[in-house]
Each structure stands twice: as structure tokens, then as C-alpha cells.
Short mmCIF file of C-alpha atoms and ligand atoms in Angstrom, two decimals:
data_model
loop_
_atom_site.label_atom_id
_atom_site.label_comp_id
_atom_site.label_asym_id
_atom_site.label_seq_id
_atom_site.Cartn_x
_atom_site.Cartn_y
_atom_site.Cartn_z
CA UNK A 1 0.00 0.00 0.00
CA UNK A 2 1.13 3.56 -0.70
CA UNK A 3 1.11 5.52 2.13
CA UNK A 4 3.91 8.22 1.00
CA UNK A 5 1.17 10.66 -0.56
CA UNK A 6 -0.83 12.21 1.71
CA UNK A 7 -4.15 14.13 0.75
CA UNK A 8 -6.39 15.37 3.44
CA UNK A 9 -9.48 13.18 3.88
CA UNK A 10 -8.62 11.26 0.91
CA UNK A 11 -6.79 7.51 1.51
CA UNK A 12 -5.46 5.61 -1.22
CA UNK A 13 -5.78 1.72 -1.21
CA UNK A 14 -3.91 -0.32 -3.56
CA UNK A 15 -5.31 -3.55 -4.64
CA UNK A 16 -3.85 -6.03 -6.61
CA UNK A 17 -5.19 -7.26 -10.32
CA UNK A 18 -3.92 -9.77 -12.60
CA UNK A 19 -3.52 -7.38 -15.52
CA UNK A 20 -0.65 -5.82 -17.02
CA UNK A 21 -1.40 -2.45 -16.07
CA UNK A 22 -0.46 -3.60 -12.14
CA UNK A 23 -2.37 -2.94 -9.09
CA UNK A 24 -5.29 -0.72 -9.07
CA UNK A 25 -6.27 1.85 -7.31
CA UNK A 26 -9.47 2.58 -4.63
CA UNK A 27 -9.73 5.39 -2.26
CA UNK A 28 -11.30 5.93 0.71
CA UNK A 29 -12.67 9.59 0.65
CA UNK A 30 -13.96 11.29 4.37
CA UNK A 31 -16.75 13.63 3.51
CA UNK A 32 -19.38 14.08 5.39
CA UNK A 33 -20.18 10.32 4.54
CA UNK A 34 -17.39 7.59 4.52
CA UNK A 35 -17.48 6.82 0.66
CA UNK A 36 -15.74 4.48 -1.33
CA UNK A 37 -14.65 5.51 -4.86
CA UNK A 38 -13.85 2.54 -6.95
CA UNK A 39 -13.63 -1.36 -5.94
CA UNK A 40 -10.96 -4.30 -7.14
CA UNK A 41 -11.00 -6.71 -9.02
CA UNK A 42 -12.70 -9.72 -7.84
CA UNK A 43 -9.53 -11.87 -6.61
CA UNK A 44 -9.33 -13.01 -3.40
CA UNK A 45 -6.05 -11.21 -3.11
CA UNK A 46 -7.74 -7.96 -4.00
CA UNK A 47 -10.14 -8.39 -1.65
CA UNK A 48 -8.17 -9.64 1.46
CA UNK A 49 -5.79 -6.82 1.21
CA UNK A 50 -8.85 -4.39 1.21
CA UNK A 51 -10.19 -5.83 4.00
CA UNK A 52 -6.55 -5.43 5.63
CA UNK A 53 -6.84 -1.66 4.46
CA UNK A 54 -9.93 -0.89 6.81
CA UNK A 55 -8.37 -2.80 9.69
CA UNK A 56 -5.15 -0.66 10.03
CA UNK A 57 -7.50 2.31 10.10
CA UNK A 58 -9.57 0.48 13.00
CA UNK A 59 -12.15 0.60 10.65
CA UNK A 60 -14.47 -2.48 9.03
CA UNK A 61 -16.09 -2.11 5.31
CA UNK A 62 -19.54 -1.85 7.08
CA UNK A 63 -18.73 1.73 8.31
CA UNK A 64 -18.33 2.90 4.21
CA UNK A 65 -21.89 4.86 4.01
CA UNK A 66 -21.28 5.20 0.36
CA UNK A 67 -19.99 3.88 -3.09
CA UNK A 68 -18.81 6.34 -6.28
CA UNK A 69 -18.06 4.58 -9.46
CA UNK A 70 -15.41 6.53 -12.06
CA UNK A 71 -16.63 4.07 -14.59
CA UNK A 72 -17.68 0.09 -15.30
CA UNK A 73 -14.41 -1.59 -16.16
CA UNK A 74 -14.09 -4.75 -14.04
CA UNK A 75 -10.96 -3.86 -12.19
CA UNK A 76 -12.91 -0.85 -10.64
CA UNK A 77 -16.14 -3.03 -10.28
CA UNK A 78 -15.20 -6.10 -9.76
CA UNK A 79 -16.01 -7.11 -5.74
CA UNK A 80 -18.91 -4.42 -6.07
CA UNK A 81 -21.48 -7.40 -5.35
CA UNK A 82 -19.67 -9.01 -2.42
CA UNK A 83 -19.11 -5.41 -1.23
CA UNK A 84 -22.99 -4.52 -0.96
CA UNK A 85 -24.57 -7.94 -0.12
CA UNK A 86 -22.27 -7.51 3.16
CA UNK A 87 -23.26 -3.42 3.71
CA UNK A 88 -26.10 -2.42 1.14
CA UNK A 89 -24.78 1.33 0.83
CA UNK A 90 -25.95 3.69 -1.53
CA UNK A 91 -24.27 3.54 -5.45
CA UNK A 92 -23.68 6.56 -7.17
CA UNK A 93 -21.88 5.82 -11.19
CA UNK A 94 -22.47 7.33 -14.33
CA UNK A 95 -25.86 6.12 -16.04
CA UNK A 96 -23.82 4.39 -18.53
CA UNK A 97 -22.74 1.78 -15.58
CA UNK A 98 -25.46 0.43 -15.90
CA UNK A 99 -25.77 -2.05 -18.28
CA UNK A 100 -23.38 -3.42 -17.10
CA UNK A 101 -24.00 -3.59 -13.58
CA UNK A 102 -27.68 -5.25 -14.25
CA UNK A 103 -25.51 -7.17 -16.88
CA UNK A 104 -28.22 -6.65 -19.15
CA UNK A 105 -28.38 -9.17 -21.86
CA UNK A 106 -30.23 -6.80 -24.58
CA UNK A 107 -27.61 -4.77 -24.38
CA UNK A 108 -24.98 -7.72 -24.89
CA UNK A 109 -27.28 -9.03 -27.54
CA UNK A 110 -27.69 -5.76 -29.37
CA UNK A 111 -23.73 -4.92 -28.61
CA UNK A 112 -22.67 -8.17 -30.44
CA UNK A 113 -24.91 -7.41 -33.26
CA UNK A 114 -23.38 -3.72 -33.01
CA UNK A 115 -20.07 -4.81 -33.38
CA UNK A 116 -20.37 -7.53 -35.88
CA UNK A 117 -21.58 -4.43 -38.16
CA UNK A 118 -18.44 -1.92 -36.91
CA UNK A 119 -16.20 -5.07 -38.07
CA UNK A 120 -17.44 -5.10 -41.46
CA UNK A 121 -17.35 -1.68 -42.33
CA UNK A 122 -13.99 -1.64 -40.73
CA UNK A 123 -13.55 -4.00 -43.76
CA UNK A 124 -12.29 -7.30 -41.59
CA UNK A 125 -13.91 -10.52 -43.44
CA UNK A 126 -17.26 -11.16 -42.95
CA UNK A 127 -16.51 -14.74 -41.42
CA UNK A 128 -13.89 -12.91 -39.27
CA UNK A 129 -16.21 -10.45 -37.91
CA UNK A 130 -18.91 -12.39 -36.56
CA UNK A 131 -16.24 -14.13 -34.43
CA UNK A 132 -15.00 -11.38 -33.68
CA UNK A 133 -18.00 -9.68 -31.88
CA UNK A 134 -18.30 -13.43 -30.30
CA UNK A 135 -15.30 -12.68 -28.69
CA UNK A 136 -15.91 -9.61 -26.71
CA UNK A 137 -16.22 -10.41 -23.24
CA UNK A 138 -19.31 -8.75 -22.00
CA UNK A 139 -19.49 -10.46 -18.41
CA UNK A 140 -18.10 -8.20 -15.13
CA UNK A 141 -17.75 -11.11 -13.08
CA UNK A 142 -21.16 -9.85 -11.15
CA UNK A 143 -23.05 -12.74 -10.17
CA UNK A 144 -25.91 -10.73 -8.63
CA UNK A 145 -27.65 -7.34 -10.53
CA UNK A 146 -26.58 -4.45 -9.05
CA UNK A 147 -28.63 -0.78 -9.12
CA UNK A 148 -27.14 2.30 -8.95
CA UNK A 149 -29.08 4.36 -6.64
CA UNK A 150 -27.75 7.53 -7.98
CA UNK A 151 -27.25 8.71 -11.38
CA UNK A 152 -24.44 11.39 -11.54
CA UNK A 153 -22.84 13.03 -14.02
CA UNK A 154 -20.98 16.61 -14.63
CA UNK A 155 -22.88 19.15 -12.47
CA UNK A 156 -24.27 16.77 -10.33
CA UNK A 157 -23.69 16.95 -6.45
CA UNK A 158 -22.89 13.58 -5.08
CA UNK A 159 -24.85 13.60 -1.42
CA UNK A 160 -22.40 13.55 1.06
CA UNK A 161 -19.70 14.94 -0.74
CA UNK A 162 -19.77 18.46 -0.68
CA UNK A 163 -16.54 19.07 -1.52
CA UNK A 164 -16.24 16.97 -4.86
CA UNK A 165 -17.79 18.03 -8.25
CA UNK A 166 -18.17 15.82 -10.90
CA UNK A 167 -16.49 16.19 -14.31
CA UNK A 168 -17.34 14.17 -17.05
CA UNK A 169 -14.54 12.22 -18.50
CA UNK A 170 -15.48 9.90 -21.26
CA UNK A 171 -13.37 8.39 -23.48
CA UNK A 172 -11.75 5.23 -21.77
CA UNK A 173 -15.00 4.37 -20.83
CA UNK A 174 -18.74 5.78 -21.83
CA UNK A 175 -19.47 5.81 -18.61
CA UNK A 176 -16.56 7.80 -16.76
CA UNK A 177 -16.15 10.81 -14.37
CA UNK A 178 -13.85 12.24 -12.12
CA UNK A 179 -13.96 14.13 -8.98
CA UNK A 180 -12.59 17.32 -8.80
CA UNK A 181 -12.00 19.36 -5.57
CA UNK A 182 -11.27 22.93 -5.82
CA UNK A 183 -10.46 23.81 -2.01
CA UNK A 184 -6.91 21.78 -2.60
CA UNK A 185 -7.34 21.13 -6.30
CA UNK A 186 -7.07 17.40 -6.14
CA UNK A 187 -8.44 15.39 -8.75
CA UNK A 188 -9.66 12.51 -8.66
CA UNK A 189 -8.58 10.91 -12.54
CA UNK A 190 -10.08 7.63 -12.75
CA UNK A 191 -8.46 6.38 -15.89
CA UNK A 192 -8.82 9.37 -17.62
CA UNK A 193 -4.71 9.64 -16.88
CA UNK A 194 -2.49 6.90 -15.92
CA UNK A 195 1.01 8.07 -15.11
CA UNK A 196 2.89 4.79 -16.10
CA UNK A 197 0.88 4.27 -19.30
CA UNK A 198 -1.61 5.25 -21.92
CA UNK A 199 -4.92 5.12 -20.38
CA UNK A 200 -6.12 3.72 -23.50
CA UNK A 201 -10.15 4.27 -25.16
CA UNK A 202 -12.11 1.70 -26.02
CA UNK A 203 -14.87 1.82 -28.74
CA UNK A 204 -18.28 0.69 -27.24
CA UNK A 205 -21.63 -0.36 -28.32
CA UNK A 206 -23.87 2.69 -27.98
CA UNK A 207 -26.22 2.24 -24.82
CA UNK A 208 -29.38 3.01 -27.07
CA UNK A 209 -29.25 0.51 -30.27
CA UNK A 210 -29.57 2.00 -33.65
CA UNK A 211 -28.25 5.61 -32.34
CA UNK A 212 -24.66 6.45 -33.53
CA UNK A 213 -21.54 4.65 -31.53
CA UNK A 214 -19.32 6.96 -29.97
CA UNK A 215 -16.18 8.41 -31.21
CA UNK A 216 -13.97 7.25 -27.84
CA UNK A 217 -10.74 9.04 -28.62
CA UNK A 218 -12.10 12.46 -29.45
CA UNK A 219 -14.34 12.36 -26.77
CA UNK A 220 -11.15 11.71 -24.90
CA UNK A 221 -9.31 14.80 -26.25
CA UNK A 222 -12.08 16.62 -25.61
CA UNK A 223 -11.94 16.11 -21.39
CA UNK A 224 -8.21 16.13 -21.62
CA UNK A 225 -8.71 19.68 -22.53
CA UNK A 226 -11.36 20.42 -19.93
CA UNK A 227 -9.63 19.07 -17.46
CA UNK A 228 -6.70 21.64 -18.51
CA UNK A 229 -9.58 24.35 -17.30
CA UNK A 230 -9.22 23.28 -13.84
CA UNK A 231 -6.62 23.98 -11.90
CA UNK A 232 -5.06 21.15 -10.50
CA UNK A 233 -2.16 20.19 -8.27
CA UNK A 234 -2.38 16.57 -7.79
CA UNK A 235 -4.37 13.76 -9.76
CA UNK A 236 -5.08 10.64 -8.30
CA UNK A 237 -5.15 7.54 -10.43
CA UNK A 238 -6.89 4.40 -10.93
CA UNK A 239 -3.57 3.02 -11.42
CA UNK A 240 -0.58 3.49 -10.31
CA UNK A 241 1.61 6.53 -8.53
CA UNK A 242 -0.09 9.92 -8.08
CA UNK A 243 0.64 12.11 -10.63
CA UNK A 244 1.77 16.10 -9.50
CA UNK A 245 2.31 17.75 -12.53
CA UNK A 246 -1.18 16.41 -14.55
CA UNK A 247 -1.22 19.28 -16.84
CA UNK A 248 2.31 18.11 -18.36
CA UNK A 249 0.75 14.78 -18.58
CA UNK A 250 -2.30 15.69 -20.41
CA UNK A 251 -0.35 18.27 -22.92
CA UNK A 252 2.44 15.14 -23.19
CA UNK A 253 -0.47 12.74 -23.92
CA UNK A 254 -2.14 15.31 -26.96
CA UNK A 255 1.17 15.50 -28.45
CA UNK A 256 1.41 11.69 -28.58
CA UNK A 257 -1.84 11.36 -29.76
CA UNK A 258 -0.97 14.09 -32.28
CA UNK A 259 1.92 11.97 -33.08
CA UNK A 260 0.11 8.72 -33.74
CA UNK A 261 -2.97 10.24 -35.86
CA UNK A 262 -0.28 11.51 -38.13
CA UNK A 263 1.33 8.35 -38.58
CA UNK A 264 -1.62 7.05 -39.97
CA UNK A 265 -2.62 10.05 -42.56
CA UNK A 266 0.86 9.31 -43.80
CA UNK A 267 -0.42 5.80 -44.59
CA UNK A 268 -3.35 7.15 -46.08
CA UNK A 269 -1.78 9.30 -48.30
CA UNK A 270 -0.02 6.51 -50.33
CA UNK A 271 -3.78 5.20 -51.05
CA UNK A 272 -6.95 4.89 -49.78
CA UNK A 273 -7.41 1.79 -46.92
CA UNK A 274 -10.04 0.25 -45.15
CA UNK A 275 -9.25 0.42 -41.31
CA UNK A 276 -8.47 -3.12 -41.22
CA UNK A 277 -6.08 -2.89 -44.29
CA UNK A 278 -4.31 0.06 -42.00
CA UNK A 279 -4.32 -1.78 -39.16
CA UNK A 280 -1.87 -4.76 -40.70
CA UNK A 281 0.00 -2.38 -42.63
CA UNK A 282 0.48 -0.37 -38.60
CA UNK A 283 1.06 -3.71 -37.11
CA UNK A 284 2.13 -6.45 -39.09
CA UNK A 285 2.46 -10.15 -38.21
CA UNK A 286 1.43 -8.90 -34.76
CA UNK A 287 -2.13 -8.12 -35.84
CA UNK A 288 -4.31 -10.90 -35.28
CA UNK A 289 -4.16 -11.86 -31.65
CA UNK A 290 -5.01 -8.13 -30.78
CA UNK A 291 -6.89 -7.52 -33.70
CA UNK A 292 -10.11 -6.07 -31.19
CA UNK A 293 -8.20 -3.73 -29.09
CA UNK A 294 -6.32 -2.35 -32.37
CA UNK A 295 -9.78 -2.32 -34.61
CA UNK A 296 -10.61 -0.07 -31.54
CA UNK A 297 -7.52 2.22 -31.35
CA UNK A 298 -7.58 2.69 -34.96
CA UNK A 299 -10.97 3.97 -34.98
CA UNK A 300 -10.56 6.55 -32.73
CA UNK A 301 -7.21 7.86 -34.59
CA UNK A 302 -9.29 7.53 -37.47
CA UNK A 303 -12.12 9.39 -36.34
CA UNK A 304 -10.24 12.01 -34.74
CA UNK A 305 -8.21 12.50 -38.07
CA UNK A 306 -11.90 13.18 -40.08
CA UNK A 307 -13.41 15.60 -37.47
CA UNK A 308 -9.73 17.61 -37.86
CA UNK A 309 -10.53 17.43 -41.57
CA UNK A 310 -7.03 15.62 -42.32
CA UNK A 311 -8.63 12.67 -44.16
CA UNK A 312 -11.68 11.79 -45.42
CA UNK A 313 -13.89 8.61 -45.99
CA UNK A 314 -16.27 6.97 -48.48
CA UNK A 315 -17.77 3.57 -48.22
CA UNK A 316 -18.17 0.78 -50.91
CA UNK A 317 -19.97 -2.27 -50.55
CA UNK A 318 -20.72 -2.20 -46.92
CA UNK A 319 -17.22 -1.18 -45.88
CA UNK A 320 -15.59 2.46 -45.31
CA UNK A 321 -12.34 3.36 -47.06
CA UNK A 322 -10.21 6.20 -46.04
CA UNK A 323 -8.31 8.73 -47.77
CA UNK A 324 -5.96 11.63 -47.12
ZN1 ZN B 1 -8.60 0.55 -14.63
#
């Protein structure tokens, strides 16, 4: 546990995960009601050591009065149902939690279907693409269906936390927000900045079927400019060490990002590709195993690329070609 950092009324509890991105991160925030921001993943390990957490503290996970969610993803969900069948506390996440929280079969149903069409018109074989959506691994690990009792989003007041506003973050998730206090400027990042690595977006099946998907990555840009806006001295993470100079980060993280979309308009400007031709001409012979997660980062740099203006698109038989 990291104990070096200290922010007043705010405790940070690291919890192991089996992922390459290493531990993750919950906190333990003191408003005027004990709330929880985030939970592990759903490993014994995690869950021991979080147990061991309230302990030194002489406290027990039945005095947390309340839960905040910065978004769905199973490391930050993942002992949510152990957590409340022990001490039913209020839930307060993003409304976009909550398919997956109810693990809500139309939604997986109508996600599959949605991204068995994004794989086609990404131009990835038809017999690929169906397997493809197959793959996606829908389930959180929650084996009961949990309801958030509070809806919040940016400009929302979270009850019991004076203090904290809520800033929409999407972009690594649909369904992510930080918390943002101005008395100390502390943020609260979520994943919306990992010091150690690229947070990473992730295309997602729109919540409402048959309404357009999202573009992650320049809804990402986006809050990595409004979170420039706010003055802040100290972002805490989902993962990893507390980062002190988040501004750098973010401006570091648009230049990369700046970097990478122009990587690909070079491509484009030899010829027109589909996004799956680009992606094996960006990554070949390494392709295939990680063909979701790049059909997904590719996107986004091709997405953000069109709204600059820097290439453009035109579709043929079902699939979309781009151009520079
Ligand atoms: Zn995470």
C-alpha cells in the first residue's frame, strides 16, 4: 500500500489485479459520509488486502456509508457485489454503468450485433467479424444485478460529498467521471490519466441501439482539454503513482496522440485503406491476436483524423475506405 502521498481526507488503497497495467487503485474519501470511490477486481487477493486496508484504520467495510463509481471496467467493479450484499450502501456511477451492472443481456445481444456491423465496415472478413463480436467479453464477473441508486454526471452533487464536483470524462470508458475538488485542487482521474501508461479508449456499443456509436478518442481529447480548465495540483489515479504535474501529462499525452494520428494520414496518403487494411500495414504479423483492441484504437485515430478534416472517408460495398 502507498502511504507516501498524503491528501487530506482522501486515503489511497492499492489492490492487486492480474492485468498488465499492475495494481489498481481505490480510495477511501472522508466527507461528510465515509465513501468508497472505486472497488478491485474480484480476486481473493484484492479483496483480502482491502479488508486489511480498513483494519489498520480500525475501521471495518460496514462503516463505508457510500460507493462512487469513475466508470464500469471490471478492475474498478469487480467485488462491487460481495461489497454490498455484506453493507447495502448507496451507489452513485455514471448512467452508462449500468448495463453493465444489471448485466443486461439486450444490451450484450444488441452490442454483439453492433459490433459484428463496426467489423465489417472496418472491412475485416465477414466470417472474421462475426467471431470477432463473439469474442468480446461482455461479463463483469457480477453474479448478482446491481442498481445504482444515484445517477451522476458533470454538475451533479454527489450527497455527502460536498466538496467533490463531478467532471465528465469519457473516453476510456462511456461511462466515466472524475472528482474534482477545488479547495486543494485534487483530482480525482479515474483512468482518464495513468502516469505509467496510456490510459487507453475503447470503442463501445452505444447504450441506445440503432443511435450512432461513440467516437472514444475524441471524446477523450475533448476532457483532456477540460480538465486543462481546472486547476489542479495533484491527480489521483486508478492506477498506479499519483501524478503532481497532470497538466504536463495531459499536454504530453495530446502530443502523442498528435503523433500517432499523423502516422496514420501518412499511410493514407499513399492510397486509400479500409481500417483493417491500416491496421496490418500499422502492425504487421502482430495483428491478429489483438486484432479487437487495435480495430478499436484505430478507430478513434481515425475518427479524430476526419473531425480535424485531415482525411476523409467513403464507403463501398458495406465497408468504409479512407483517404488523405
Ligand atoms: Zn482501470
Amino acid at each position: 500500500m502507498r502511504t507516501s502521498q498524503k491528501i487530506t481526507g482522501v486515503d489511497l488503497i492499492e489492490l492487486p489485479t492480474e492485468w498488465p497495467v499492475g495494481p489498481v487503485n481505490v480510495f477511501l474519501v472522508y466527507g461528510e459520509k465515509l465513501t468508497l470511490v472505486d472497488c478491485g477486481r474480484n480476486i481473493e487477493a484484492a479483496w483480502e488486502e482491502f479488508n486489511l486496508a480498513f483494519n489498520e484504520r480500525g475501521l471495518t467495510i460496514m462503516d463505508i456509508e457510500q460507493i462512487v463509481l469513475t466508470h464500469h471496467h471490471d478492475d474498478h467493479v469487480g467485488f462491487l457485489d460481495r461489497l454490498v450484499y455484506l453493507n447495502p450502501v448507496p451507489i452513485y456511477a455514471h448512467v452508462n454503468c449500468r448495463p453493465y451492472l444489471t448485466q443486461d443481456e439486450g444490451h450484450f445481444t444488441s452490442g454483439t450485433r453492433f459490433f459484428t456491423e463496426f467489423y465489417k465496415e472496418f472491412g475485416i472478413p465477414e466470417e472474421l467479424s462475426q467471431d470477432l463480436a463473439n469474442l468480446k467479453d461482455w461479463n463483469q464477473g457480477l453474479k448478482n444485478k446491481i442498481y445504482i441508486t444515484g445517477e451522476i454526471d458533470e454538475g451533479i452533487a454527489i450527497p455527502g460529498l460536498p466538496d467533490w464536483q463531478v467532471i465528465e470524462t469519457k473516453g476510456h470508458a462511456q461511462s466515466h467521471i472524475a472528482l474534482y475538488r477545488a479547495s486543494d485542487q485534487v483530482l480525482l482521474c479515474g483512468d482518464h490519466l495513468i502516469k505509467h501508461t496510456p490510459a487507453g479508449v475503447f470503442l463501445e456499443a452505444p447504450i441506445h441501439p440503432e443511435t450512432e456509436r461513440s467516437k472514444p478518442l475524441n471524446q477523450y481529447v475533448h476532457n483532456l482539454k477540460k480538465c486543462l480548465e481546472y486547476p489542479v495540483a495533484i491527480a489521483l489515479s486508478g492506477h498506479g503513482e499519483p501524478i503532481e504535474k497532470p497538466h504536463e501529462l495531459i499536454s504530453e499525452t495530446l502530443k502523442k496522440i498528435d503523433k500517432r494520428a499523423l502516422r496514420v494520414k501518412g499511410k493514407l496518403e499513399k492510397g486509400r485503406m479500409s481500417g483493417y487494411e491500416l491496421v496490418r500495414e500499422l502492425y504487421p504479423g502482430r495483428y491478429e491476436g489483438a486484432l479487437i483492441l487495435l480495430a478499436s484504437d484505430t478507430i478513434g485515430l481515425l475518427d479524430y483524423l476526419l473531425e480535424r478534416g485531415d482525411i476523409f472517408s467513403e464507403q463501398e460495398d458495406g465497408v468504409i475506405y479512407y483517404f488523405a
